[in-house]
Every structure is written in C-alpha cells, then in structure tokens.
Amino acid sequence: MNAKEIRKLFPILDQEVNGHPLVYLDSAATSQKPYTVIEALNNYYREDNSNVHRGVHTLGTRATDKYEGAREKVRRFINAPSTSEIIFTRGTTTSINTIASSFGNDHVKEGDEIVISYMEHHSNLIPWQQLAKKKGAILKYVPMKEDGTITLDDVRNTVTSNTKIVAIMHVSNVLGTINPIKDITKIAHENGAFMVVDGAQSTPHMKIDVQDLDCDFYAFSGHKMCGPTGIGVLYGKKHHLENMEPVEFGGEMIDFVDLYDSTWKELPWKFEAGTPIIAGAIGLGAAIDFLEEIGMENITKHEHHLAAYALNKLSEVEGVTVYGPKDPMQRAGLVTFNVDDVHPHDVATVLDAEGIAVRAGHHCAQPLMKWLKVSATARASFYLYNTEEDIDRFVAGLLKTKEYFSDVF
Ligand code: PMP
C-alpha cells in the first residue's frame, strides 16, 4: 500500500480546512486515527463495555479478554519477554513520572548523579529535576554537538560510577535526532547505572526491541502511534518492577486489604490502580494491528524518504534555517525550522490559512530552545499517511508566508 492509499484509511484527512484540502503535518504532537482504531473503540462501547477483571458475567469476560489481549499485542510489538512487564499508563509523561517517583526514589541518594540530555522533552526532564532536588542528587547533561547529535565519547565522559540513572529520549521531537540508545545503555550499565528511555517519538515510527536495546525502562504514548489519547505504556524489566512500590493505591491493584495493612496484586496490575483505561488499551491494540499490517520497516523507510525530500526542498528556500542533523538517515521524519524575520506562530498561522497544520512554539523543550538560541520554532512532522505532495504544498505555503511578510515589513 502506498501513502496515498494509506491516507484514505484516515477519515479525518478527507476534509477541507480554510478552503483547502487538509495537509496534516503535526503527527509528532499527535497522530491521526485510522478507521480500524475508531471502529475498535466504537465496537467496544457498543458491544462489550464492562469493567475488567472482576465481573463473572459475559460482557466482563469479553472486556477483560480484549484489554489483556491488547497487553499481549504491546508485548509482541516491542518484543518484551513478558506481559507482566507491560504497564498501561496515561502516556509517556505518566510512565516516566512513575519510574522517577518509585524506582528513582528508591535508588537515588544524596550526591548520586542522574544523566539526561539538552534535547529532552519536559516529560523526561522535570521528573528527574524534581527527584534530584528532593534527594540532593546531581543532574548532569550530556553535551550536544552543533548539529544536534550526542556522541558516545561525550556520554562516556559524562556517565561515571556515581551515576544511578541515565534518562535519554530515543528520538528528539524537535531535532529529529535518532539517539544510539543501545550503545548509551551499554555505557550506563558498564557504570552500574540504569537506563530509562523516552520512546514517545520512536515507537510510532520504527521497530522497537526492548530486549535488543537492553534498557531498564521504556516509555511511550498510544496517541502518537495511531491510537487514542489517554493510553500509554511503561515497559520495565521484571525484576525492577517487582521490587518497585506502586505510586497509586486503591481498587484493582490490591490482593488483600486489612484495617492497617494491605498487599498488592502481582505484576502488571499492582501499577494499575482503579478502573483501567480499557477502551484506550483496546484502541492501542487496534493501532498496533494497523501499524504491523503496514509494516514498521515500511513506515521508517517512507518517513526517511519524506524527511530527505523535505530537507532538499527547504534547502532551496532562502532564509529558512533547519535545526538538527543534516543527514536524513540520522534523523526521523520531522523538520524543525525558522523563517528569517517571521515569528513561528505567524508561519503556522499563514500555513493554516492554506489548510496546512504545523506546530509552532517551544515544543515542551525550553532548555533546548535556549541551547538553539531561539524562543520558538515551527515544526512539520510526517507520518505514514503523508505524501510528497503534502511537502510540496507545505513548501509552497512557506514561500507564500515569506512573500506575505516581505509585503508587511
Ligand atoms: N517525550 C517526547 C519526546 C514527546 O514528544 C512527548 C509528546 N510531545 C512526550 C514525551 C510526552 O508525551 P505525552 O504527552 O503523550 O505524555
């Protein structure tokens, strides 16, 4: 199936915005949903809606089977050894907060180091900043090269035997940089540190194998990979999760409750307090089916092609600065840029008038904006339903933006 055919499977893309056919270039913020995912949610609510794990009635059994079936799909998708290592959360943010406030709280002491990078999303920065403050630990940043990449030498020079946690994003939501997570994990382990990976921008776009990466934790969000909002995943190695305290308490996660003490269910349920995100998990399962049918390798290849095509087109537009690695093979399918003398919000507004959706702002990465010496940028991000024509429309829109603002000033 080519991108044009895939595009037809996403009903939202078949509309006009401001009098123009919609070009959606904001999938890094959230992806669109195919018919199959919308139908899976619809069918669940129409036919199976019930609470899970406790009912003996038929609807309860069906809902539980679908919910736990989705967990198995996630396990297979990231090649985790066991479904007990797959915790459903609200998203990447909740997953990382859970790791920091449980595992981090137990393992990080005063004077220990936590190593992150300048390109981290606030979700993989603030939880560690807070933990470091609470514990009197030292937050260290791996230096970044001019082109927005991290070298393994710099990782080796930053991580020491005092480092307890290394927390790095797999793919940058701003620079598009693909970080060498497997090698970084190796360096972390050689120093006795644990590796936490923010997989929000990688899992939707490339084949993830947590056993091959050997990371201790991997976090991602369903809504960026054709699934619904409100569902995400925390993968953790079993022995870590087994030894971790839950961060939320209440129904669903308990085994026995007495007046002054309680015990917890086994994994993964001890981390899923309260009625879980049943429809969200089922929708995520349908999204995984969809992505697997297209093939993750095909998706990666298509996005590399679009990134190369976009970088090439943008290099022909005078006054456009593109951030991140120049080599399309070193970056994922997004392009963050600025246009001389035009504020990114104005760029996004003019493009919107042409029916083209891009993101403008600090992209939840304020320290990175500071590093880039800008207050904000615009970003076009691609997914399996984008085509070369989308990029042509986007570049034509940029030329129009430049023209418009040259008239204004
Ligand atoms: N990390 C990265 C790299 C992201 O791009 C995002 C979403 N923009 C997040 C974390 C947070 O994801 P969520 O809002 O789904 O929790």
mmCIF file of C-alpha atoms in Angstrom, residues 47-195:
data_model
loop_
_atom_site.group_PDB
_atom_site.id
_atom_site.type_symbol
_atom_site.label_atom_id
_atom_site.label_comp_id
_atom_site.label_asym_id
_atom_site.label_seq_id
_atom_site.Cartn_x
_atom_site.Cartn_y
_atom_site.Cartn_z
ATOM 1 C CA GLU A 47 -20.908 -4.341 22.296
ATOM 2 C CA ASP A 48 -18.512 -5.153 25.129
ATOM 3 C CA ASN A 49 -18.418 -2.222 27.551
ATOM 4 C CA SER A 50 -17.933 -3.540 31.066
ATOM 5 C CA ASN A 51 -15.421 -3.296 33.860
ATOM 6 C CA VAL A 52 -12.485 -5.712 33.707
ATOM 7 C CA HIS A 53 -11.024 -8.385 35.973
ATOM 8 C CA ARG A 54 -13.871 -8.549 38.484
ATOM 9 C CA GLY A 55 -17.081 -9.417 36.654
ATOM 10 C CA VAL A 56 -18.021 -13.049 36.102
ATOM 11 C CA HIS A 57 -20.622 -12.067 33.525
ATOM 12 C CA THR A 58 -20.057 -12.408 29.786
ATOM 13 C CA LEU A 59 -19.502 -8.733 28.987
ATOM 14 C CA GLY A 60 -16.932 -8.540 31.790
ATOM 15 C CA THR A 61 -15.102 -11.548 30.385
ATOM 16 C CA ARG A 62 -15.134 -10.107 26.863
ATOM 17 C CA ALA A 63 -13.852 -6.716 28.046
ATOM 18 C CA THR A 64 -11.115 -8.405 30.108
ATOM 19 C CA ASP A 65 -10.060 -10.587 27.179
ATOM 20 C CA LYS A 66 -9.818 -7.561 24.900
ATOM 21 C CA TYR A 67 -7.959 -5.472 27.488
ATOM 22 C CA GLU A 68 -5.445 -8.219 28.290
ATOM 23 C CA GLY A 69 -5.257 -9.120 24.597
ATOM 24 C CA ALA A 70 -4.099 -5.551 23.933
ATOM 25 C CA ARG A 71 -1.350 -6.005 26.518
ATOM 26 C CA GLU A 72 -0.106 -9.062 24.644
ATOM 27 C CA LYS A 73 -0.102 -7.046 21.375
ATOM 28 C CA VAL A 74 2.045 -4.365 23.048
ATOM 29 C CA ARG A 75 4.396 -7.026 24.425
ATOM 30 C CA ARG A 76 4.891 -8.511 20.988
ATOM 31 C CA PHE A 77 5.212 -5.077 19.330
ATOM 32 C CA ILE A 78 8.221 -4.089 21.461
ATOM 33 C CA ASN A 79 9.459 -7.683 21.947
ATOM 34 C CA ALA A 80 9.205 -7.614 25.741
ATOM 35 C CA PRO A 81 9.745 -11.034 27.328
ATOM 36 C CA SER A 82 6.504 -10.993 29.339
ATOM 37 C CA THR A 83 3.136 -9.218 29.605
ATOM 38 C CA SER A 84 3.885 -8.688 33.297
ATOM 39 C CA GLU A 85 6.405 -6.065 32.120
ATOM 40 C CA ILE A 86 3.783 -4.054 30.229
ATOM 41 C CA ILE A 87 2.043 -1.475 32.419
ATOM 42 C CA PHE A 88 -0.749 0.588 30.918
ATOM 43 C CA THR A 89 -0.462 4.264 31.868
ATOM 44 C CA ARG A 90 -1.901 7.556 30.667
ATOM 45 C CA GLY A 91 1.090 8.158 28.413
ATOM 46 C CA THR A 92 4.821 8.787 28.296
ATOM 47 C CA THR A 93 4.593 11.532 30.913
ATOM 48 C CA THR A 94 2.875 9.289 33.461
ATOM 49 C CA SER A 95 5.236 6.402 32.680
ATOM 50 C CA ILE A 96 8.355 8.489 33.325
ATOM 51 C CA ASN A 97 6.867 10.058 36.458
ATOM 52 C CA THR A 98 6.128 6.557 37.757
ATOM 53 C CA ILE A 99 9.733 5.466 37.185
ATOM 54 C CA ALA A 100 11.143 8.605 38.811
ATOM 55 C CA SER A 101 8.879 8.618 41.840
ATOM 56 C CA SER A 102 9.128 4.893 42.557
ATOM 57 C CA PHE A 103 12.340 3.370 41.153
ATOM 58 C CA GLY A 104 14.197 6.707 41.181
ATOM 59 C CA ASN A 105 13.112 7.474 44.722
ATOM 60 C CA ASP A 106 14.393 4.085 45.902
ATOM 61 C CA HIS A 107 17.717 4.101 44.047
ATOM 62 C CA VAL A 108 18.945 7.707 44.005
ATOM 63 C CA LYS A 109 20.695 9.056 47.115
ATOM 64 C CA GLU A 110 22.349 12.333 48.022
ATOM 65 C CA GLY A 111 25.366 13.023 45.810
ATOM 66 C CA ASP A 112 24.353 10.460 43.146
ATOM 67 C CA GLU A 113 24.149 11.577 39.526
ATOM 68 C CA ILE A 114 21.244 11.496 37.103
ATOM 69 C CA VAL A 115 22.321 11.990 33.485
ATOM 70 C CA ILE A 116 19.985 13.427 30.840
ATOM 71 C CA SER A 117 20.483 15.471 27.648
ATOM 72 C CA TYR A 118 19.810 19.044 26.482
ATOM 73 C CA MET A 119 17.292 17.788 23.940
ATOM 74 C CA GLU A 120 14.922 16.150 26.451
ATOM 75 C CA HIS A 121 11.202 16.865 26.369
ATOM 76 C CA HIS A 122 9.994 18.386 29.662
ATOM 77 C CA SER A 123 8.446 14.967 30.432
ATOM 78 C CA ASN A 124 11.888 13.403 30.658
ATOM 79 C CA LEU A 125 13.475 16.389 32.349
ATOM 80 C CA ILE A 126 11.268 17.755 35.116
ATOM 81 C CA PRO A 127 10.655 14.388 36.878
ATOM 82 C CA TRP A 128 14.471 13.997 37.159
ATOM 83 C CA GLN A 129 14.978 17.637 38.119
ATOM 84 C CA GLN A 130 12.451 17.187 40.916
ATOM 85 C CA LEU A 131 13.978 13.907 42.065
ATOM 86 C CA ALA A 132 17.474 15.437 42.086
ATOM 87 C CA LYS A 133 16.214 18.363 44.194
ATOM 88 C CA LYS A 134 14.403 16.091 46.608
ATOM 89 C CA LYS A 135 17.372 13.776 47.087
ATOM 90 C CA GLY A 136 20.246 16.252 46.839
ATOM 91 C CA ALA A 137 21.410 14.396 43.712
ATOM 92 C CA ILE A 138 23.291 15.980 40.794
ATOM 93 C CA LEU A 139 21.551 16.425 37.442
ATOM 94 C CA LYS A 140 24.130 16.234 34.638
ATOM 95 C CA TYR A 141 23.687 16.974 30.927
ATOM 96 C CA VAL A 142 25.459 15.116 28.119
ATOM 97 C CA PRO A 143 26.951 17.776 25.805
ATOM 98 C CA MET A 144 25.397 18.111 22.385
ATOM 99 C CA LYS A 145 27.173 18.734 19.084
ATOM 100 C CA GLU A 146 26.428 21.710 16.850
ATOM 101 C CA ASP A 147 24.209 19.541 14.587
ATOM 102 C CA GLY A 148 22.043 18.322 17.486
ATOM 103 C CA THR A 149 23.613 14.899 17.972
ATOM 104 C CA ILE A 150 25.108 13.189 21.008
ATOM 105 C CA THR A 151 28.403 11.319 20.692
ATOM 106 C CA LEU A 152 29.219 8.182 22.631
ATOM 107 C CA ASP A 153 32.509 9.752 23.742
ATOM 108 C CA ASP A 154 30.536 12.557 25.361
ATOM 109 C CA VAL A 155 28.249 10.005 27.028
ATOM 110 C CA ARG A 156 31.344 8.128 28.323
ATOM 111 C CA ASN A 157 32.772 11.374 29.676
ATOM 112 C CA THR A 158 29.543 12.291 31.465
ATOM 113 C CA VAL A 159 28.423 8.971 32.958
ATOM 114 C CA THR A 160 30.522 7.919 35.977
ATOM 115 C CA SER A 161 30.388 5.260 38.679
ATOM 116 C CA ASN A 162 28.303 7.771 40.698
ATOM 117 C CA THR A 163 25.603 7.839 38.019
ATOM 118 C CA LYS A 164 22.472 5.962 39.072
ATOM 119 C CA ILE A 165 20.138 6.791 36.200
ATOM 120 C CA VAL A 166 20.655 7.730 32.558
ATOM 121 C CA ALA A 167 17.406 9.010 31.006
ATOM 122 C CA ILE A 168 17.551 9.848 27.292
ATOM 123 C CA MET A 169 14.990 10.179 24.518
ATOM 124 C CA HIS A 170 15.236 7.715 21.633
ATOM 125 C CA VAL A 171 14.173 10.297 19.029
ATOM 126 C CA SER A 172 14.052 14.069 19.540
ATOM 127 C CA ASN A 173 10.667 15.697 18.989
ATOM 128 C CA VAL A 174 12.447 18.900 17.926
ATOM 129 C CA LEU A 175 15.694 17.962 16.199
ATOM 130 C CA GLY A 176 14.557 14.613 14.840
ATOM 131 C CA THR A 177 17.874 13.152 16.069
ATOM 132 C CA ILE A 178 17.869 9.369 16.484
ATOM 133 C CA ASN A 179 20.000 8.654 19.546
ATOM 134 C CA PRO A 180 22.159 5.484 19.747
ATOM 135 C CA ILE A 181 20.175 4.083 22.667
ATOM 136 C CA LYS A 182 21.655 0.584 22.565
ATOM 137 C CA ASP A 183 25.199 1.933 22.922
ATOM 138 C CA ILE A 184 24.189 4.505 25.540
ATOM 139 C CA THR A 185 22.506 1.721 27.536
ATOM 140 C CA LYS A 186 25.727 -0.282 27.394
ATOM 141 C CA ILE A 187 27.713 2.665 28.767
ATOM 142 C CA ALA A 188 25.125 3.197 31.523
ATOM 143 C CA HIS A 189 25.314 -0.472 32.530
ATOM 144 C CA GLU A 190 29.129 -0.548 32.448
ATOM 145 C CA ASN A 191 28.986 2.208 35.064
ATOM 146 C CA GLY A 192 26.357 0.445 37.175
ATOM 147 C CA ALA A 193 23.591 2.891 36.160
ATOM 148 C CA PHE A 194 20.041 2.132 34.981
ATOM 149 C CA MET A 195 18.759 3.201 31.573
#
